Short mmCIF file of C-alpha atoms and ligand atoms in Angstrom, two decimals:
data_model
loop_
_atom_site.label_atom_id
_atom_site.label_comp_id
_atom_site.label_asym_id
_atom_site.label_seq_id
_atom_site.Cartn_x
_atom_site.Cartn_y
_atom_site.Cartn_z
CA MET A 1 17.26 5.08 -22.34
CA ARG A 2 20.42 3.83 -20.79
CA ALA A 3 21.67 4.78 -17.36
CA TYR A 4 25.08 4.50 -15.75
CA PHE A 5 27.29 6.22 -13.24
CA HIS A 6 29.03 9.34 -14.50
CA ASP A 7 32.81 9.07 -14.56
CA ASN A 8 33.17 12.55 -13.00
CA VAL A 9 35.96 13.38 -15.40
CA ASP A 10 36.19 17.11 -15.93
CA SER A 11 36.18 17.22 -19.75
CA ASP A 12 33.54 18.16 -22.39
CA PRO A 13 30.21 17.47 -20.62
CA LYS A 14 28.59 16.52 -23.96
CA GLU A 15 30.78 13.40 -24.15
CA PRO A 16 29.20 10.19 -22.72
CA HIS A 17 31.29 10.15 -19.50
CA GLU A 18 30.41 6.53 -18.99
CA HIS A 19 31.62 4.74 -15.92
CA LEU A 20 31.50 0.95 -16.14
CA THR A 21 28.70 0.46 -13.63
CA SER A 22 25.26 0.58 -15.20
CA VAL A 23 22.07 1.55 -13.40
CA THR A 24 18.77 -0.30 -13.89
CA PRO A 25 15.31 1.24 -14.39
CA GLU A 26 14.45 -0.29 -10.99
CA GLU A 27 17.23 1.70 -9.31
CA LEU A 28 15.99 4.84 -11.04
CA LYS A 29 12.50 4.10 -9.81
CA ASN A 30 13.83 3.94 -6.27
CA LEU A 31 14.96 7.55 -6.75
CA GLY A 32 11.49 8.46 -8.01
CA VAL A 33 12.59 8.68 -11.66
CA LEU A 34 10.01 7.17 -14.02
CA TYR A 35 10.56 6.03 -17.55
CA TRP A 36 8.58 4.83 -20.58
CA HIS A 37 9.41 4.41 -24.24
CA PHE A 38 6.84 4.98 -27.00
CA ASP A 39 8.03 5.09 -30.57
CA GLY A 40 5.19 3.66 -32.66
CA ASP A 41 2.82 5.70 -34.82
CA ASP A 42 0.55 5.90 -31.80
CA TYR A 43 3.16 7.54 -29.56
CA LEU A 44 1.02 10.63 -29.04
CA GLU A 45 -1.91 8.55 -27.79
CA LYS A 46 0.42 6.78 -25.37
CA VAL A 47 1.87 10.07 -24.14
CA ASN A 48 -1.65 11.49 -23.80
CA GLY A 49 -2.62 8.42 -21.78
CA ILE A 50 0.17 9.01 -19.27
CA ALA A 51 -0.63 12.73 -19.22
CA LYS A 52 -4.25 11.99 -18.38
CA GLU A 53 -3.39 9.39 -15.77
CA ARG A 54 -0.88 11.67 -14.04
CA ASN A 55 -2.83 14.90 -14.48
CA TYR A 56 -0.42 16.71 -16.80
CA LYS A 57 -2.64 19.43 -18.17
CA ASN A 58 -0.20 21.67 -20.02
CA ARG A 59 2.52 21.16 -22.56
CA ASP A 60 4.83 22.93 -24.96
CA GLU A 61 7.69 22.02 -27.24
CA ILE A 62 11.36 22.91 -26.92
CA THR A 63 14.18 22.50 -29.39
CA VAL A 64 17.66 22.63 -27.93
CA SER A 65 19.99 23.40 -30.83
CA LYS A 66 22.20 26.22 -32.05
CA GLU A 67 19.80 26.78 -34.91
CA ALA A 68 16.71 27.05 -32.71
CA LEU A 69 18.22 29.05 -29.86
CA GLY A 70 20.71 31.21 -31.76
CA ASP A 71 22.83 33.52 -29.63
CA SER A 72 21.30 32.25 -26.41
CA TYR A 73 22.29 28.61 -27.07
CA GLU A 74 25.39 28.56 -24.87
CA SER A 75 23.77 30.51 -22.04
CA LYS A 76 20.70 28.22 -22.10
CA LEU A 77 22.96 25.16 -21.93
CA LYS A 78 24.76 26.69 -18.96
CA ILE A 79 21.47 27.12 -17.12
CA PHE A 80 20.33 23.57 -17.95
CA PHE A 81 23.67 22.10 -16.86
CA GLN A 82 23.82 23.98 -13.57
CA GLU A 83 22.75 21.53 -10.85
CA HIS A 84 19.20 22.43 -9.82
CA LEU A 85 15.79 21.21 -8.70
CA HIS A 86 12.20 22.13 -9.52
CA GLU A 87 9.16 22.44 -7.31
CA ASP A 88 7.22 20.22 -9.72
CA GLU A 89 7.97 17.14 -11.76
CA GLU A 90 10.14 17.60 -14.85
CA ILE A 91 8.40 15.63 -17.60
CA ARG A 92 9.99 15.26 -21.02
CA TYR A 93 8.98 13.22 -24.05
CA ILE A 94 11.84 13.15 -26.55
CA LEU A 95 10.48 13.88 -30.03
CA ASP A 96 13.86 13.82 -31.75
CA GLY A 97 17.57 13.91 -31.05
CA SER A 98 19.25 12.86 -27.82
CA GLY A 99 20.85 14.12 -24.63
CA TYR A 100 21.67 13.41 -21.01
CA PHE A 101 19.83 13.96 -17.77
CA ASP A 102 22.14 13.58 -14.78
CA VAL A 103 20.44 12.92 -11.44
CA ARG A 104 21.95 12.61 -7.97
CA ASP A 105 21.52 9.35 -6.12
CA LEU A 106 21.25 9.13 -2.34
CA LEU A 107 25.02 8.99 -1.97
CA ASP A 108 25.24 12.18 -4.05
CA ARG A 109 26.76 10.41 -7.05
CA TRP A 110 25.78 11.48 -10.57
CA ILE A 111 23.75 8.94 -12.50
CA ARG A 112 23.73 9.76 -16.21
CA ILE A 113 20.52 8.92 -18.08
CA ALA A 114 21.08 8.87 -21.84
CA ILE A 115 17.77 9.66 -23.51
CA VAL A 116 16.82 9.24 -27.15
CA LYS A 117 13.80 9.76 -29.38
CA GLY A 118 10.74 8.02 -27.96
CA ASP A 119 11.80 8.19 -24.31
CA LEU A 120 9.43 9.69 -21.77
CA ILE A 121 11.12 10.57 -18.51
CA VAL A 122 9.73 12.01 -15.30
CA LEU A 123 12.07 13.51 -12.71
CA PRO A 124 10.37 13.97 -9.34
CA ALA A 125 10.03 17.42 -7.77
CA GLY A 126 12.98 18.12 -5.49
CA ILE A 127 15.57 15.82 -7.11
CA TYR A 128 18.91 17.49 -7.88
CA HIS A 129 19.64 17.15 -11.60
CA ARG A 130 21.10 18.79 -14.70
CA PHE A 131 20.69 18.43 -18.46
CA ILE A 132 23.07 18.52 -21.41
CA VAL A 133 22.80 17.66 -25.09
CA ASP A 134 25.31 15.16 -26.45
CA THR A 135 27.86 15.97 -29.15
CA ASN A 136 25.07 16.04 -31.77
CA ASP A 137 23.87 19.30 -30.20
CA TYR A 138 20.24 18.55 -30.94
CA LEU A 139 17.22 17.58 -28.88
CA LYS A 140 13.54 18.25 -29.45
CA ALA A 141 11.21 17.52 -26.56
CA LEU A 142 7.66 17.85 -25.42
CA ARG A 143 7.58 19.45 -21.97
CA LEU A 144 4.55 18.46 -19.95
CA PHE A 145 3.30 20.16 -16.86
CA LYS A 146 0.63 19.69 -14.21
CA GLU A 147 -0.53 23.27 -13.84
CA GLU A 148 0.78 26.53 -15.21
CA PRO A 149 4.19 25.90 -16.79
CA LYS A 150 6.88 27.07 -14.38
CA TRP A 151 10.28 26.02 -15.65
CA THR A 152 12.29 27.95 -13.08
CA PRO A 153 15.37 26.04 -11.91
CA ILE A 154 16.30 26.40 -8.26
CA ASN A 155 20.04 25.97 -8.11
CA ARG A 156 21.80 23.88 -5.51
CA PRO A 157 22.15 24.44 -2.59
CA ALA A 158 18.41 24.28 -1.93
CA ASP A 159 18.52 21.78 0.94
CA ASP A 160 15.86 23.58 3.00
CA ASN A 161 13.43 23.92 0.10
CA PRO A 162 10.12 22.27 1.13
CA HIS A 163 10.02 20.33 -2.16
CA ARG A 164 13.56 19.05 -1.53
CA LEU A 165 12.57 17.96 1.98
CA GLY A 166 9.34 16.44 0.64
CA TYR A 167 11.31 14.48 -1.95
CA LEU A 168 13.69 13.03 0.66
CA GLN A 169 10.74 12.18 2.90
CA SER A 170 8.96 10.39 0.03
CA LEU A 171 12.06 8.22 -0.51
CA ARG A 172 12.15 7.32 3.18
CA ASP A 173 8.42 6.51 3.12
CA SER A 174 8.76 4.22 0.11
CA GLY A 175 12.02 2.64 1.21
C1 KMT B 1 15.63 21.45 -17.22
O1 KMT B 1 14.91 22.06 -16.43
O2 KMT B 1 16.61 20.84 -16.80
C2 KMT B 1 15.29 21.44 -18.65
O3 KMT B 1 14.27 21.93 -19.00
C3 KMT B 1 16.23 20.82 -19.59
C4 KMT B 1 15.97 21.08 -21.02
S1 KMT B 1 14.58 20.23 -21.70
C5 KMT B 1 15.21 18.80 -22.43
NI1 NI B 2 15.49 20.77 -14.65
#
């Protein structure tokens, strides 16, 4: 994982779009974004440990590639890259490939989180974010979930959504 400010240049979103300023895991934590990296043979035990600790009861696997998604590839990418939030945490363990999660900071700037195989990332409920593969067009991830999987994105604007308000309140409480 590597994080930095997005350059906000309006060209191919799959390019790195790296602005010079980098962002530390500590700064991500202040936004409620959690991160681990497990890439040994025991990665599944480690992921299961976090899942148990944080009460993630369900999981499935997703492959984001032209091959896996066929005709719906471009439309799926459009949905993932549309700025949105969820009413639960978004938990992804990257099994293979790479991609970018962009999250909004408190000044509404995009922070780009470049994720690779072995990264486990948790985006808090209510954070505005989007996802895109990089130019390799391939990412395979384990999606974990607390209760019944509910992957529905709620597109911005969703400023009155209770989970959005709860997220902002949680940042105030911890700050
Ligand atoms: C989401 O909600 O943004 C996604 O599920 C992204 C694709 S999974 C790597
Ligand atoms: Ni999402």
